[in-house]
Coordinates of C-alpha atoms in Angstrom, one line a residue:
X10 CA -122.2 43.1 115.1
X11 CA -123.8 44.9 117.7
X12 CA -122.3 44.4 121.1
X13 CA -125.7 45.4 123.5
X14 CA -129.7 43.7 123.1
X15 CA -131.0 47.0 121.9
X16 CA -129.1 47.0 119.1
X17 CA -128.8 43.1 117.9
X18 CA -130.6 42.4 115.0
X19 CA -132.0 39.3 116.7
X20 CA -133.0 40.4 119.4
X21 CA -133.5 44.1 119.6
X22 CA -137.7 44.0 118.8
X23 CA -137.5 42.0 122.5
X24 CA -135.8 45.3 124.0
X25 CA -137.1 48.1 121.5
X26 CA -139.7 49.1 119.4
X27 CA -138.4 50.0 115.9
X28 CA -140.5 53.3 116.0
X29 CA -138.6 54.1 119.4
X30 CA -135.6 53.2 118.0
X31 CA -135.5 55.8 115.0
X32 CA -136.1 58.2 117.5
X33 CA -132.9 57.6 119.3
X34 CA -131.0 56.8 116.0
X35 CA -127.9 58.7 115.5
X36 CA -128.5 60.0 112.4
X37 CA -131.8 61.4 114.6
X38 CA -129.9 63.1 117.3
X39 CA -127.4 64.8 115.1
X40 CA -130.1 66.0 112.9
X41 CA -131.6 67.5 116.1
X42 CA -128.8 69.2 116.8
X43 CA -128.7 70.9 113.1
X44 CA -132.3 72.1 113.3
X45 CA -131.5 73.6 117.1
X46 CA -128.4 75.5 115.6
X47 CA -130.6 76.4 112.4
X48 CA -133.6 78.0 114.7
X49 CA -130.9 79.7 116.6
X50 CA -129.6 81.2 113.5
X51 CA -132.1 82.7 112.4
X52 CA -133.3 84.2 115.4
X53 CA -129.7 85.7 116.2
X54 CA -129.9 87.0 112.3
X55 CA -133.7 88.9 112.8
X56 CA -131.7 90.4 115.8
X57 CA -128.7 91.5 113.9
X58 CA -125.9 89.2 115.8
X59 CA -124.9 87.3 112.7
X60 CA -125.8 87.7 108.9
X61 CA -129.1 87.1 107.3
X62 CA -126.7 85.0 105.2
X63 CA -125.5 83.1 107.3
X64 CA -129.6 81.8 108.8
X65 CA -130.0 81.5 105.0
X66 CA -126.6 79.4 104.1
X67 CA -127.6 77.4 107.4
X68 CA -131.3 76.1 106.6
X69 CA -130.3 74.9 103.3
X70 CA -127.5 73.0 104.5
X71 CA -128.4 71.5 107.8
X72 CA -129.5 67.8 106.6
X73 CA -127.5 65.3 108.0
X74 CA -127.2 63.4 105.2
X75 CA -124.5 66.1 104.3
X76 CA -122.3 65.3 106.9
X77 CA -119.5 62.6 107.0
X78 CA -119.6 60.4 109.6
X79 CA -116.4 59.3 109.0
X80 CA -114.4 62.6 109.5
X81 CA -116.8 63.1 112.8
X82 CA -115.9 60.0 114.4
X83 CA -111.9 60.8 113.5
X84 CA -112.4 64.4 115.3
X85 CA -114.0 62.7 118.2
X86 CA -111.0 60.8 118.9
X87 CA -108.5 63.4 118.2
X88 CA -110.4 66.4 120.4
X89 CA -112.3 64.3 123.2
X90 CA -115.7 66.8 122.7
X91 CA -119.3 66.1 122.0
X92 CA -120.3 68.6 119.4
X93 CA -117.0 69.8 117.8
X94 CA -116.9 67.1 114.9
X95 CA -120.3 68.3 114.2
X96 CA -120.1 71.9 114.3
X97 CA -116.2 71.9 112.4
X98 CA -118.2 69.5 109.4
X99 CA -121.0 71.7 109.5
X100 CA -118.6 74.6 108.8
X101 CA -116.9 72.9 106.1
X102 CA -120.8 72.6 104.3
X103 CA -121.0 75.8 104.4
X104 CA -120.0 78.3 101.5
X105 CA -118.6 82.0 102.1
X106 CA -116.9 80.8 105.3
X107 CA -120.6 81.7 106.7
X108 CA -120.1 78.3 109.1
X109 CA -118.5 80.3 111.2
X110 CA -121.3 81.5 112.8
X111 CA -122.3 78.7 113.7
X112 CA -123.1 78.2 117.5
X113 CA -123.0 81.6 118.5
X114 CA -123.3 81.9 121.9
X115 CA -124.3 78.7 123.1
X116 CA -122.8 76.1 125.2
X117 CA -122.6 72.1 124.3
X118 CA -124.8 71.0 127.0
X119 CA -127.7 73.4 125.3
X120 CA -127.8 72.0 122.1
X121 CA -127.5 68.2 123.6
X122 CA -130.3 68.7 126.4
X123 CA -132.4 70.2 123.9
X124 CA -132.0 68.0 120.9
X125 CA -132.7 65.3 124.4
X126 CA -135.9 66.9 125.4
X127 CA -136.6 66.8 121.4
X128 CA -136.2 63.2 121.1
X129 CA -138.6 63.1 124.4
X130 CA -141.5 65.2 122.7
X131 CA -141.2 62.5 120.0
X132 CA -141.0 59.2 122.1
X133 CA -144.1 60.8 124.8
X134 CA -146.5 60.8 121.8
X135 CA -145.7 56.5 121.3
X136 CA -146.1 56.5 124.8
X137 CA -149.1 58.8 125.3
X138 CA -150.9 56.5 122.3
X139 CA -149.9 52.9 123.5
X140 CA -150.9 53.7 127.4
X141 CA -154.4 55.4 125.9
X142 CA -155.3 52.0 123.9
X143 CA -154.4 49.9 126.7
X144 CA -156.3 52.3 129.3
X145 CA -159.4 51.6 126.4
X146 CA -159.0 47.6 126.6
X147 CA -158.8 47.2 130.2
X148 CA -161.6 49.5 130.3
X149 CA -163.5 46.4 127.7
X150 CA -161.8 43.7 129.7
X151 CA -163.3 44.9 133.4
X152 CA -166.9 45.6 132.0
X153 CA -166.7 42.0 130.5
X154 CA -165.9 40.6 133.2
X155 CA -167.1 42.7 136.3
X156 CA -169.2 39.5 137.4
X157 CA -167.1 36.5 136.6
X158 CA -166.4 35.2 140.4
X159 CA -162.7 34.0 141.5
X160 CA -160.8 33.5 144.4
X161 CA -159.3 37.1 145.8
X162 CA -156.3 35.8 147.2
X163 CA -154.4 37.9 150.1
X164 CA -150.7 36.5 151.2
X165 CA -150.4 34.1 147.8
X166 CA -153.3 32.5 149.6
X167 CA -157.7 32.3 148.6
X168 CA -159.2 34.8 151.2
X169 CA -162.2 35.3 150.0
X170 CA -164.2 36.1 146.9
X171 CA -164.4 38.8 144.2
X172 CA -164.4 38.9 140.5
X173 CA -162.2 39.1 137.9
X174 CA -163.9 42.2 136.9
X175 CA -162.5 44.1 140.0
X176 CA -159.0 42.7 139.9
X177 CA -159.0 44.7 136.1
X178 CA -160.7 47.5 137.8
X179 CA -157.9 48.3 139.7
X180 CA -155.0 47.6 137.2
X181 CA -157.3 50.1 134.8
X182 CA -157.4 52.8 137.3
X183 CA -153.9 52.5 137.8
X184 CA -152.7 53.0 134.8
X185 CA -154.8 56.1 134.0
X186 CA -153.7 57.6 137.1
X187 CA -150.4 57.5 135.4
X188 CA -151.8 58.8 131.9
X189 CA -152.5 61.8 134.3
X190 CA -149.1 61.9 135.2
X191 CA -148.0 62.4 132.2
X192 CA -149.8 65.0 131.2
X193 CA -149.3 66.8 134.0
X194 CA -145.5 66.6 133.6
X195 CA -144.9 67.9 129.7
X196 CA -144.6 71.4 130.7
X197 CA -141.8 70.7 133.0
X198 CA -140.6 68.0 130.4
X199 CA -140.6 69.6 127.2
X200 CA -139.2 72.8 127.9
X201 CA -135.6 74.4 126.3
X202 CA -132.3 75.0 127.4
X203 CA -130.4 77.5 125.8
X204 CA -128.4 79.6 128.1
X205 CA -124.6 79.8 127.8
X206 CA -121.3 78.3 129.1
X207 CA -122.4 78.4 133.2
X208 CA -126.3 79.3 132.4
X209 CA -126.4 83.3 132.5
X210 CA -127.3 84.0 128.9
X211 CA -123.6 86.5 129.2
X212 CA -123.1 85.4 125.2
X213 CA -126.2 86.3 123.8
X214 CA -125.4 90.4 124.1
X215 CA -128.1 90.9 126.7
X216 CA -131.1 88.8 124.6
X217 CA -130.5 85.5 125.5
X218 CA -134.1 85.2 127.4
X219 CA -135.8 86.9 124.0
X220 CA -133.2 84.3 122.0
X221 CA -134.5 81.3 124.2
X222 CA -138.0 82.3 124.0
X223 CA -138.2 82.4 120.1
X224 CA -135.7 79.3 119.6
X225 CA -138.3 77.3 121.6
X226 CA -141.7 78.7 119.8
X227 CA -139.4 77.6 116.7
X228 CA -138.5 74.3 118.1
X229 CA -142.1 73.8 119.5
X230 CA -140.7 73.7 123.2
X231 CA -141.7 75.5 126.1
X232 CA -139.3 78.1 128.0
X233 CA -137.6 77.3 131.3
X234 CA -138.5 78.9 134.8
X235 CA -134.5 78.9 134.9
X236 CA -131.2 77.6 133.7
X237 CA -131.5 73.7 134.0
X238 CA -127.7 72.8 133.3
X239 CA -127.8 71.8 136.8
X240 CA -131.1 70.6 137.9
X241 CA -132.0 67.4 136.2
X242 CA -135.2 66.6 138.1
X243 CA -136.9 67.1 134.9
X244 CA -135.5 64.0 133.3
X245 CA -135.6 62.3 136.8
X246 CA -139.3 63.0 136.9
X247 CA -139.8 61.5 133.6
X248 CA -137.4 58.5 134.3
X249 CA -139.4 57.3 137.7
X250 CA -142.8 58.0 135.9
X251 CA -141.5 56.1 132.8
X252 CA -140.3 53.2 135.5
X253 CA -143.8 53.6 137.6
X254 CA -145.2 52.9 134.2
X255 CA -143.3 49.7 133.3
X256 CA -143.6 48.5 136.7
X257 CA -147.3 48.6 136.8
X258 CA -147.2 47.1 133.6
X259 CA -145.0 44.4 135.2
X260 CA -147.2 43.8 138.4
X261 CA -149.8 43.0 135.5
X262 CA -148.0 40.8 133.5
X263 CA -146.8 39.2 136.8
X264 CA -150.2 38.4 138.3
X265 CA -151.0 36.4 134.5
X266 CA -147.9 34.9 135.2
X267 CA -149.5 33.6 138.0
X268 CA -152.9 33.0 137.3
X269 CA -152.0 31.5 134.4
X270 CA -149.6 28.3 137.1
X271 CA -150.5 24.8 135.3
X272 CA -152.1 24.3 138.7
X273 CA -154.5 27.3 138.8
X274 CA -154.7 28.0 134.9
X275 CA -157.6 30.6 135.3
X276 CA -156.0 33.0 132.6
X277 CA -154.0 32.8 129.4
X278 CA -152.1 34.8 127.6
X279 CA -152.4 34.8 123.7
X280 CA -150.1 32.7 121.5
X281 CA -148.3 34.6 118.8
X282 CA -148.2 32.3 115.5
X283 CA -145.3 29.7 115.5
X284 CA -144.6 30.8 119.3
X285 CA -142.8 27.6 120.6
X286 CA -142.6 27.4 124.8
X287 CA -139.4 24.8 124.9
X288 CA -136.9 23.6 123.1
X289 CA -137.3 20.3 124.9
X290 CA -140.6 20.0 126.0
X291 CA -143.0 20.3 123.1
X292 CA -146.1 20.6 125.2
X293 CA -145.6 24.0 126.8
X294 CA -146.9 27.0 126.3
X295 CA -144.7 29.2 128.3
X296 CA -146.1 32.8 129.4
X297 CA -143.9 34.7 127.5
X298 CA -145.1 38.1 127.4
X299 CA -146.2 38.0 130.9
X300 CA -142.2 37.2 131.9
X301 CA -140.9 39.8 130.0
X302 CA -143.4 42.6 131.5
X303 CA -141.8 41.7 134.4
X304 CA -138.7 41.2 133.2
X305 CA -138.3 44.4 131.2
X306 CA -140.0 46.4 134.4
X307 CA -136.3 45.4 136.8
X308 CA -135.0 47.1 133.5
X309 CA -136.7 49.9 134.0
X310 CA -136.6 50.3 137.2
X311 CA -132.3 50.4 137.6
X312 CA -132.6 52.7 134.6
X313 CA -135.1 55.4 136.6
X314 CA -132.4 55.1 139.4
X315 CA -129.3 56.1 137.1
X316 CA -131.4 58.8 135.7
X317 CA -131.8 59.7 139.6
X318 CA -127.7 59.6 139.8
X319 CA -127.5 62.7 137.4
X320 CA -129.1 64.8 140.4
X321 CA -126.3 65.2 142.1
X322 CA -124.3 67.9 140.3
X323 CA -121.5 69.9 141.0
X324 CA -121.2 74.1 140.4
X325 CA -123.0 75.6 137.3
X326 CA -122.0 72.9 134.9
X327 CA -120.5 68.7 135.2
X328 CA -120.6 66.3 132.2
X329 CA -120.0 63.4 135.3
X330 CA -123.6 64.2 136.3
X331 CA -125.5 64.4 132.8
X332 CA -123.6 62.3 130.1
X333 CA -125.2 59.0 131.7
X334 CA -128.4 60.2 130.5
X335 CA -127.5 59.4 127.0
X336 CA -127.5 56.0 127.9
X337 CA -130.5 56.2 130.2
X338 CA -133.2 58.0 128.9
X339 CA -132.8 56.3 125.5
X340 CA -133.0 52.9 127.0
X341 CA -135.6 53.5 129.4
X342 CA -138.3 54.8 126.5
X343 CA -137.1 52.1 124.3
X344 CA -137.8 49.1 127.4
X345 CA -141.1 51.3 128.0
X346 CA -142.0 51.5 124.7
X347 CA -141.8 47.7 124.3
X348 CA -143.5 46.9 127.6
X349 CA -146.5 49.0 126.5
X350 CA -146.3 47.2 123.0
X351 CA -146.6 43.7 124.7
X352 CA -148.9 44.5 127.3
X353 CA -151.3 45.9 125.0
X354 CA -151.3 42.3 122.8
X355 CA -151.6 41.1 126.2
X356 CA -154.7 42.4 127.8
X357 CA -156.2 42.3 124.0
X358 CA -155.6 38.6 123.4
X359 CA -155.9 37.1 127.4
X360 CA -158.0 34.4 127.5
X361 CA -160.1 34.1 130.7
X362 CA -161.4 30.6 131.8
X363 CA -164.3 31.7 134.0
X364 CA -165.2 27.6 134.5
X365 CA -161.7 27.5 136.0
X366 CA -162.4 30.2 138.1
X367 CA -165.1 29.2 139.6
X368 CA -164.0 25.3 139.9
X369 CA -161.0 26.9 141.8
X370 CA -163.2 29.0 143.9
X371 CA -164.6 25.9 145.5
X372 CA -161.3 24.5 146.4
X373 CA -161.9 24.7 149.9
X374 CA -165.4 23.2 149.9
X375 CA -167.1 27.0 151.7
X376 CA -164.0 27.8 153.5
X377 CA -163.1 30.8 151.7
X378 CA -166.7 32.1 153.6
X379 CA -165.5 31.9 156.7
X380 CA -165.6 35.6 157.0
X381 CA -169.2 36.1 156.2
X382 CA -170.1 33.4 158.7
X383 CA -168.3 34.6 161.2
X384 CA -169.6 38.1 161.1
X385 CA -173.6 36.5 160.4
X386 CA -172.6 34.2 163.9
X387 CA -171.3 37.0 165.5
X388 CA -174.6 39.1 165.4
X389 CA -176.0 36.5 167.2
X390 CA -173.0 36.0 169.5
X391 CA -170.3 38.5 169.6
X392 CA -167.8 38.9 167.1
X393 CA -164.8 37.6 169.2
X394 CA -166.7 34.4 170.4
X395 CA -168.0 34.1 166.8
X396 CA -164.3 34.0 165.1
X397 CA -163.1 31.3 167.6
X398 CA -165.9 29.0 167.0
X399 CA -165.1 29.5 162.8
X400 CA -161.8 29.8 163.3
X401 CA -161.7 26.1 165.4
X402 CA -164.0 24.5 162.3
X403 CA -161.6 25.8 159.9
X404 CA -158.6 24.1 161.6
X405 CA -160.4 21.2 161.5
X406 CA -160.9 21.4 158.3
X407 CA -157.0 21.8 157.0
X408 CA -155.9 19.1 160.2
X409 CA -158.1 16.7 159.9
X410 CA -160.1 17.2 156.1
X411 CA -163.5 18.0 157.5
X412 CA -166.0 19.2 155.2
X413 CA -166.5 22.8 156.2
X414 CA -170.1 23.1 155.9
X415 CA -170.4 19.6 157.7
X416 CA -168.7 21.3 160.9
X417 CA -170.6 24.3 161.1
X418 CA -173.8 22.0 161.4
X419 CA -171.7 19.7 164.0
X420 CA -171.6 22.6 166.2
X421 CA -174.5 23.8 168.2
X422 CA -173.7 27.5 168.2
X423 CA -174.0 27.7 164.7
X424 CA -177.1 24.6 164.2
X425 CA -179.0 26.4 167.2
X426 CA -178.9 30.1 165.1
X427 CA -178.7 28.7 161.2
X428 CA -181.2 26.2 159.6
X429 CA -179.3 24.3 156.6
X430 CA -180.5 26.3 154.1
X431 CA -178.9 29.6 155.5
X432 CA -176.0 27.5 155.9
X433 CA -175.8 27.3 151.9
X434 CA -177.2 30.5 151.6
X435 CA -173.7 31.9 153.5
X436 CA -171.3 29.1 151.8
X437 CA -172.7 30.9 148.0
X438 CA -170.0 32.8 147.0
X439 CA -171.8 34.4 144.4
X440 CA -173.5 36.3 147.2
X441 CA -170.7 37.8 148.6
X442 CA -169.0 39.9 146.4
X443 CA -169.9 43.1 148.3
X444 CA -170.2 46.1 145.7
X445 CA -168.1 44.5 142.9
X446 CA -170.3 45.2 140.1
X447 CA -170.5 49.5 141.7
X448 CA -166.4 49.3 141.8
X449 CA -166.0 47.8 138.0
X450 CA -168.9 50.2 136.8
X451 CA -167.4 53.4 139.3
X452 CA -164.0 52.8 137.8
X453 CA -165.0 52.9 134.0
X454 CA -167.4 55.6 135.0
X455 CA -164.5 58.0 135.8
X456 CA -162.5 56.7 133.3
X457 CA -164.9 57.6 131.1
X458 CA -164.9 61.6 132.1
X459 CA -161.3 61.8 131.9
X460 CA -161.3 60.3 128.3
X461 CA -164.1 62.6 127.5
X462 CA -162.0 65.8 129.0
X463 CA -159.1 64.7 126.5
X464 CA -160.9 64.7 123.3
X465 CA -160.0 62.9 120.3
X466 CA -156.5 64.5 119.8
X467 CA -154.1 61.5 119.4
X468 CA -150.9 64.1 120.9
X469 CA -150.0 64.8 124.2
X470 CA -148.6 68.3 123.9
X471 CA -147.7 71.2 126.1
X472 CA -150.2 73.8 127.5
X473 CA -150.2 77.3 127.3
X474 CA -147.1 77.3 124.9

């Protein structure tokens, strides 16, 4: 049985996606680790170093379905290292002892932050697709709903009003800010390491940079600006945008969360078939999805931070500093992977009760305009004398439960400047929503030009290979 969520075979679709989850598969990593030894091979045999025979013998035999896992586990615990099962099974595959050549020249940490960045060229393309689609139906939800008045609320209280179309605005924007990131970070992402026991290429007989270079073309990587045993930023960078990603995703899922309160009830998230919200309370409909964006965002978040750990690293090589990545990086694309996977049901499905949303908006009976008559009162009388006059009506209004509009006709100021149908005009919320409609229609707009400069292909992939 398995003994952590990602693995459980009840729970692991809440934690994982199953096509993140055959990226990280073991079977996966080791077969990695056969193709980076294969492409090595055969470069190192073009150049003379070892036999043609030997590139030959080692691209018909590198499947990992050859292997025994058995034996490898049993070599793990007798010799304590990462890779020697592997390469001393490998070698026994092999005919004409021409396993022996196997490896030659590099260090373990090559072959493991490789096959890593690998697995990573694989999981950014889930990623890169998920975060387009939902980029594409917030971009449907805001234009649908760039006019459909609500209460903004500042401090968890209403302030004044807007429309749902703006709050989606943002959110959109956000999120293709972050598509930006991540295309802006594959070439420092996706790039090889392949340089020898403490990163000087000494192994390679004085062609380790040409070796590097052709292993990545072959591996469909990109080549470093230098030895990266040491500097992990890459996979730091990767693991905050990764938790930047999931917690914007959770800022989202928290706001339905909230929105969606029995007591405000202005949004709704979709109900998956059968979904049941209590074991004892048959009525609910519990926001599910909503709780685990924000849920699975803390996730990611600690997860970024032990990524950050692996920074700090001692001398030209320390397995304290980058072994935690194999627990890190894994999990972190497989939380993100599933966050992006809900979300996107999310934003598709949510149900907006714009009747809600405007019977809400009248809670306070005008209130929430306080500011615009306040700023039309203080054109007639100052700005500072015109707040304290609002400000004194509105007190009244939450000590003592008088009707906003009736107290701005009780008080001279505002009868002597405003007849009572400028009064209504100010207290009509669907006249103040400033430039609502220009911010939805700005933001898709942009949007728009981005998508357009990205084309049609589905893969994010490095430039100028």
């Amino acid at each position: 049985m398995a003994s952590v969520l990602f693995d459980s075979i009840i729970y692991r679709d809440s934690w994982g996606t199953k096509e993140m989850r055959q990226i990280f598969d073991e079977k996966q990593m080791l077969q990695r680790w056969l193709d980076i030894e294969v492409a090595l091979a055969e470069v190192e045999a073009d150049l003379g170093i070892i036999p043609k025979e030997a590139a030959i013998e080692f691209k018909k035999k590198a499947n990992v379905d050859l292997l025994d896992m058995e034996f490898m586990q049993k070599k793990y615990e007798e010799t304590g290292h990462s890779l020697m099962p592997l390469l001393n099974n490998f070698k026994d595959i092999c005919d004409n002892e021409l396993g022996e050549y196997v490896h030659w020249g590099p260090t373990t940490q090559d072959i493991a932050d490789t096959g890593m960045v690998m697995a990573l060229n694989e999981a950014v393309q889930i990623i890169w697709r998920d975060i387009i689609d939902l980029e594409d139906s917030l971009m449907k939800l805001a234009l649908k709903h760039k006019l459909t008045l609500m209460a903004g609320r500042t401090h968890g209280q209403q302030a004044q009003p807007t429309t749902f179309g703006v709050k989606v605005a943002v959110w959109l924007r956000e999120v293709s800010r972050h598509i930006q990131r991540l295309e802006e970070s594959m070439n420092r992402l996706l790039v090889i390491n392949l340089c020898g026991g403490v990163g000087n290429y000494a192994s390679f007989k004085g062609k380790g940079i040409y070796i590097e270079k052709n292993v990545a073309e072959k591996l469909g990587l990109s080549i470093s600006d230098a030895p990266w045993h040491t500097a992990r930023d890459r996979f730091a960078e990767f693991g905050h945008l990764l938790s930047m990603i999931g917690t914007t995703c959770g800022k989202i899922g928290n706001e339905v969360y909230e929105l969606q309160k029995t007591e405000i009830g202005e949004l709704i998230e979709p109900n998956a078939p059968g979904q049941i919200g209590s074991s004892t309370m048959p009525h609910k409909r519990n926001p599910e999805i909503a709780e685990a964006l924000n849920g699975l965002s803390k996730v990611s978040r600690h997860l970024s931070s032990l990524i950050s750990e692996c920074m700090l690293v001692e001398h030209e090589r320390d397995g304290a500093a980058w072994k935690p990545e194999w627990i890190a990086i894994p999990q972190i694309c497989l939380v993100t992977g599933t966050i992006l996977e809900k979300i996107k049901f999310m934003v598709e499905g949510l149900g907006v009760d714009e009747s809600r949303m405007k019977e809400n908006l009248g809670l306070l009976k005008g209130l929430i305009l306080s500011e615009r008559v306040m700023l039309a009162l203080a054109e007639k009388l100052g700005k500072l004398k015109a707040h304290g006059i609002v400000h004194d009506i509105a007190m009244r209004f939450h000590n003592e439960g008088l009707d906003f509009k009736e107290g701005l006709k009780c008080r001279s100021e505002v009868a002597e400047n405003f007849s009572d149908e400028e009064i209504d005009h100010l207290l009509d919320a669907s006249t103040y929503i400033g430039q609502s409609e220009e911010i939805v229609d700005r933001a898709i707009q942009i949007t728009e030009i981005e998508r357009s400069k990205r084309g049609t292909n589905q893969r994010i992939t490095i430039k100028n290979l």
